[in-house]
Short mmCIF file of C-alpha atoms in Angstrom, two decimals:
data_model
loop_
_atom_site.label_atom_id
_atom_site.label_comp_id
_atom_site.label_asym_id
_atom_site.label_seq_id
_atom_site.Cartn_x
_atom_site.Cartn_y
_atom_site.Cartn_z
CA SER T 124 82.35 342.48 -9.02
CA GLY T 125 79.69 343.14 -6.60
CA HIS T 126 79.64 342.36 -2.97
CA LYS T 127 82.51 339.96 -3.25
CA ALA T 128 84.70 342.35 -5.27
CA LYS T 129 88.52 341.94 -4.76
CA ASP T 130 88.14 338.61 -2.94
CA PHE T 131 91.11 336.30 -3.34
CA THR T 132 91.86 332.63 -3.26
CA LEU T 133 95.14 330.88 -3.89
CA ASN T 134 95.12 327.17 -3.22
CA GLY T 135 97.40 324.36 -4.34
CA PHE T 136 98.10 320.76 -3.48
CA VAL T 137 100.61 317.94 -4.15
CA VAL T 138 99.70 314.25 -4.16
CA GLN T 139 102.17 311.34 -4.09
CA LYS T 140 101.31 307.58 -4.14
CA PHE T 141 103.68 304.97 -2.73
CA GLY T 142 103.23 301.27 -3.41
CA THR T 143 101.68 298.95 -5.94
CA ASP T 144 98.44 299.70 -7.87
CA SER T 145 96.27 297.60 -5.64
CA THR T 146 97.78 298.51 -2.27
CA TYR T 147 99.20 302.00 -2.03
CA LEU T 148 99.67 304.74 0.38
CA GLN T 149 98.65 308.28 -0.73
CA ILE T 150 100.00 311.53 0.73
CA ARG T 151 98.47 314.82 -0.01
CA ALA T 152 99.63 318.14 1.17
CA GLU T 153 97.54 321.30 0.56
CA ALA T 154 98.07 324.98 1.19
CA GLY T 155 95.89 327.95 0.75
CA VAL T 156 95.45 331.69 1.29
CA PHE T 157 92.03 333.30 1.27
CA LEU T 158 90.75 336.84 1.46
CA GLU T 159 86.95 336.91 1.66
CA THR T 160 84.35 339.50 2.18
CA PRO T 161 82.06 338.51 5.07
CA ASP T 162 78.51 337.23 4.19
CA TYR T 163 76.13 339.92 2.96
CA PHE T 164 73.58 339.13 5.75
CA LEU T 165 76.22 339.58 8.47
CA SER T 166 76.79 343.09 7.11
CA ASN T 167 73.22 344.11 6.29
CA TYR T 168 70.12 342.64 7.88
CA LYS T 169 66.60 343.94 8.70
CA SER T 170 63.80 341.91 10.29
CA ASN T 171 60.84 342.62 12.76
CA HIS T 172 63.21 342.24 15.76
CA PHE T 173 66.87 342.84 14.48
CA LYS T 174 68.47 345.38 12.21
CA TRP T 175 72.10 346.08 11.57
CA SER T 176 74.36 347.80 9.03
CA ASN T 177 77.96 346.90 9.42
CA SER T 178 81.18 347.82 7.49
CA PHE T 179 83.44 344.84 8.11
CA GLU T 180 86.96 344.29 6.90
CA LYS T 181 87.67 341.20 4.67
CA GLU T 182 88.40 337.99 6.62
CA LYS T 183 91.74 336.42 6.02
CA LYS T 184 92.66 332.62 6.29
CA THR T 185 95.74 330.72 5.79
CA GLU T 186 95.30 326.90 5.70
CA PHE T 187 97.71 323.94 5.65
CA LYS T 188 96.37 320.37 5.24
CA PHE T 189 98.24 317.04 5.48
CA ASP T 190 96.36 313.84 4.65
CA LEU T 191 97.32 310.07 4.50
CA SER T 192 95.08 307.52 2.98
CA LEU T 193 95.05 303.76 2.13
CA PRO T 194 92.31 303.58 -0.50
CA LYS T 195 92.13 299.83 -0.57
CA TYR T 196 91.23 299.82 3.08
CA LYS T 197 89.22 302.94 2.96
CA ILE T 198 91.24 304.53 5.72
CA ASN T 199 91.95 308.19 5.75
CA ALA T 200 93.82 310.40 8.51
CA GLY T 201 95.10 313.82 8.48
CA THR T 202 95.39 317.29 10.10
CA ARG T 203 94.44 320.88 9.10
CA PHE T 204 96.04 323.98 10.66
CA SER T 205 94.55 327.31 9.92
CA THR T 206 95.03 330.88 10.98
CA LEU T 207 92.12 333.20 10.93
CA THR T 208 92.34 336.99 10.88
CA ASP T 209 89.53 339.46 11.37
CA LEU T 210 86.85 336.81 11.60
CA VAL T 211 83.15 337.86 11.70
CA TYR T 212 81.24 335.86 14.24
CA LEU T 213 77.99 336.11 16.17
CA ASN T 214 78.61 337.42 19.72
CA SER T 215 76.70 336.36 22.95
CA GLU T 216 73.72 338.66 21.97
CA VAL T 217 73.68 337.05 18.48
CA GLN T 218 74.78 340.20 16.80
CA PRO T 219 77.55 340.00 14.12
CA GLU T 220 80.94 341.34 15.30
CA GLN T 221 84.39 341.27 13.85
CA PHE T 222 87.34 340.02 15.92
CA ILE T 223 90.33 342.22 14.98
CA GLY T 224 93.35 339.98 15.34
CA THR T 225 94.68 336.43 14.49
CA PHE T 226 94.16 333.08 16.13
CA ALA T 227 94.90 329.55 15.09
CA VAL T 228 92.55 326.47 14.64
CA LEU T 229 93.89 322.86 14.57
CA ASP T 230 91.92 319.84 13.40
CA VAL T 231 93.01 316.12 13.44
CA TYR T 232 90.90 313.55 12.00
CA PHE T 233 90.57 309.77 11.24
CA LYS T 234 88.07 308.37 8.78
CA ASN T 235 87.27 304.68 8.02
CA ARG T 236 84.60 302.73 6.02
CA LEU T 237 84.15 298.99 6.42
CA GLU T 238 81.97 296.97 4.14
CA PHE T 239 80.68 293.45 4.91
CA GLY T 240 78.62 292.29 1.92
CA LYS T 241 75.66 294.62 1.73
CA PHE T 242 76.33 296.08 5.14
CA GLY T 243 78.63 298.97 5.86
CA LEU T 244 80.07 300.97 8.79
CA LYS T 245 81.45 304.51 8.32
CA THR T 246 83.40 306.31 11.15
CA GLN T 247 84.99 309.63 11.69
CA LEU T 248 86.88 310.83 14.80
CA ASN T 249 87.93 314.44 15.20
CA TYR T 250 90.08 316.37 17.66
CA GLN T 251 89.92 320.19 17.46
CA GLU T 252 91.55 323.11 19.11
CA SER T 253 90.53 326.70 18.78
CA GLY T 254 92.91 329.53 19.66
CA ASN T 255 89.99 331.70 20.76
CA ASN T 256 87.05 329.91 22.21
CA THR T 257 85.02 333.19 22.57
CA VAL T 258 85.00 333.83 18.85
CA LEU T 259 85.05 330.24 17.59
CA PRO T 260 84.07 327.63 20.23
CA LEU T 261 84.72 324.05 18.94
CA PRO T 262 84.15 320.78 20.80
CA LYS T 263 87.47 319.05 21.61
CA PHE T 264 86.29 315.73 20.36
CA SER T 265 83.54 314.77 17.88
CA SER T 266 82.78 311.53 16.22
CA TYR T 267 80.31 310.21 13.71
CA ALA T 268 79.22 306.64 12.94
CA ALA T 269 76.88 305.28 10.28
CA LEU T 270 75.66 301.70 10.20
CA TYR T 271 73.78 300.85 7.05
CA TRP T 272 72.43 298.29 4.73
CA ALA T 273 73.06 298.97 0.96
CA PRO T 274 71.23 296.53 -1.25
CA GLU T 275 71.12 296.89 -5.02
CA VAL T 276 67.69 296.93 -6.63
CA TYR T 277 67.14 295.67 -10.18
CA PHE T 278 64.37 297.27 -12.34
CA LYS T 279 63.30 294.73 -14.96
CA ALA T 280 61.27 297.21 -17.08
CA THR T 281 64.21 299.42 -17.61
CA GLU T 282 67.01 296.95 -16.88
CA GLY T 283 68.47 299.55 -14.58
CA LYS T 284 70.09 299.19 -11.10
CA MET T 285 69.92 301.39 -8.06
CA LYS T 286 71.88 301.18 -4.99
CA PHE T 287 70.49 302.79 -1.76
CA ASN T 288 71.40 302.96 1.82
CA ILE T 289 69.19 302.50 4.87
CA GLY T 290 70.49 302.72 8.47
CA ALA T 291 71.37 304.85 11.34
CA ASP T 292 73.77 307.71 11.98
CA ILE T 293 75.15 308.60 15.47
CA TYR T 294 76.86 311.85 16.29
CA TYR T 295 78.83 312.54 19.58
CA TRP T 296 80.74 315.65 20.54
CA THR T 297 82.04 317.07 23.77
#
């Protein structure tokens, strides 16, 4: 009911494990169809400098994901392919506009986490491709790395333990 009335989501996945309990390969396939009303503030907005009232059609998205992981080694790789129809975006004048039509988006990723005692390193690499760089500009490559120290602190009074991370994050994108 309300602003999001008649929105629709159908999403499902299948997971299969291959190998032994300690060392196994997990494959996950997922697909979904989404019909969603654009955000309320993209349709109706008033401020000192901007004002708009739009009547946008619902956005449609079809998405397919395929993911491989080796949980023991904390390695994950996969791809996502989406088709976007009637996407609402902010144009070059920072005004909401609806692209009438369909285009595709591809994302390929690799994630890894290494732990050496109390030290850790998380990495993620992405390759992305947008079928419409005016409506949805994406960097071709992006990466993320986090180097951290994760000690466990013991509280004598409560006999509780707490693990926290302190470190540095690095982001890069083209």
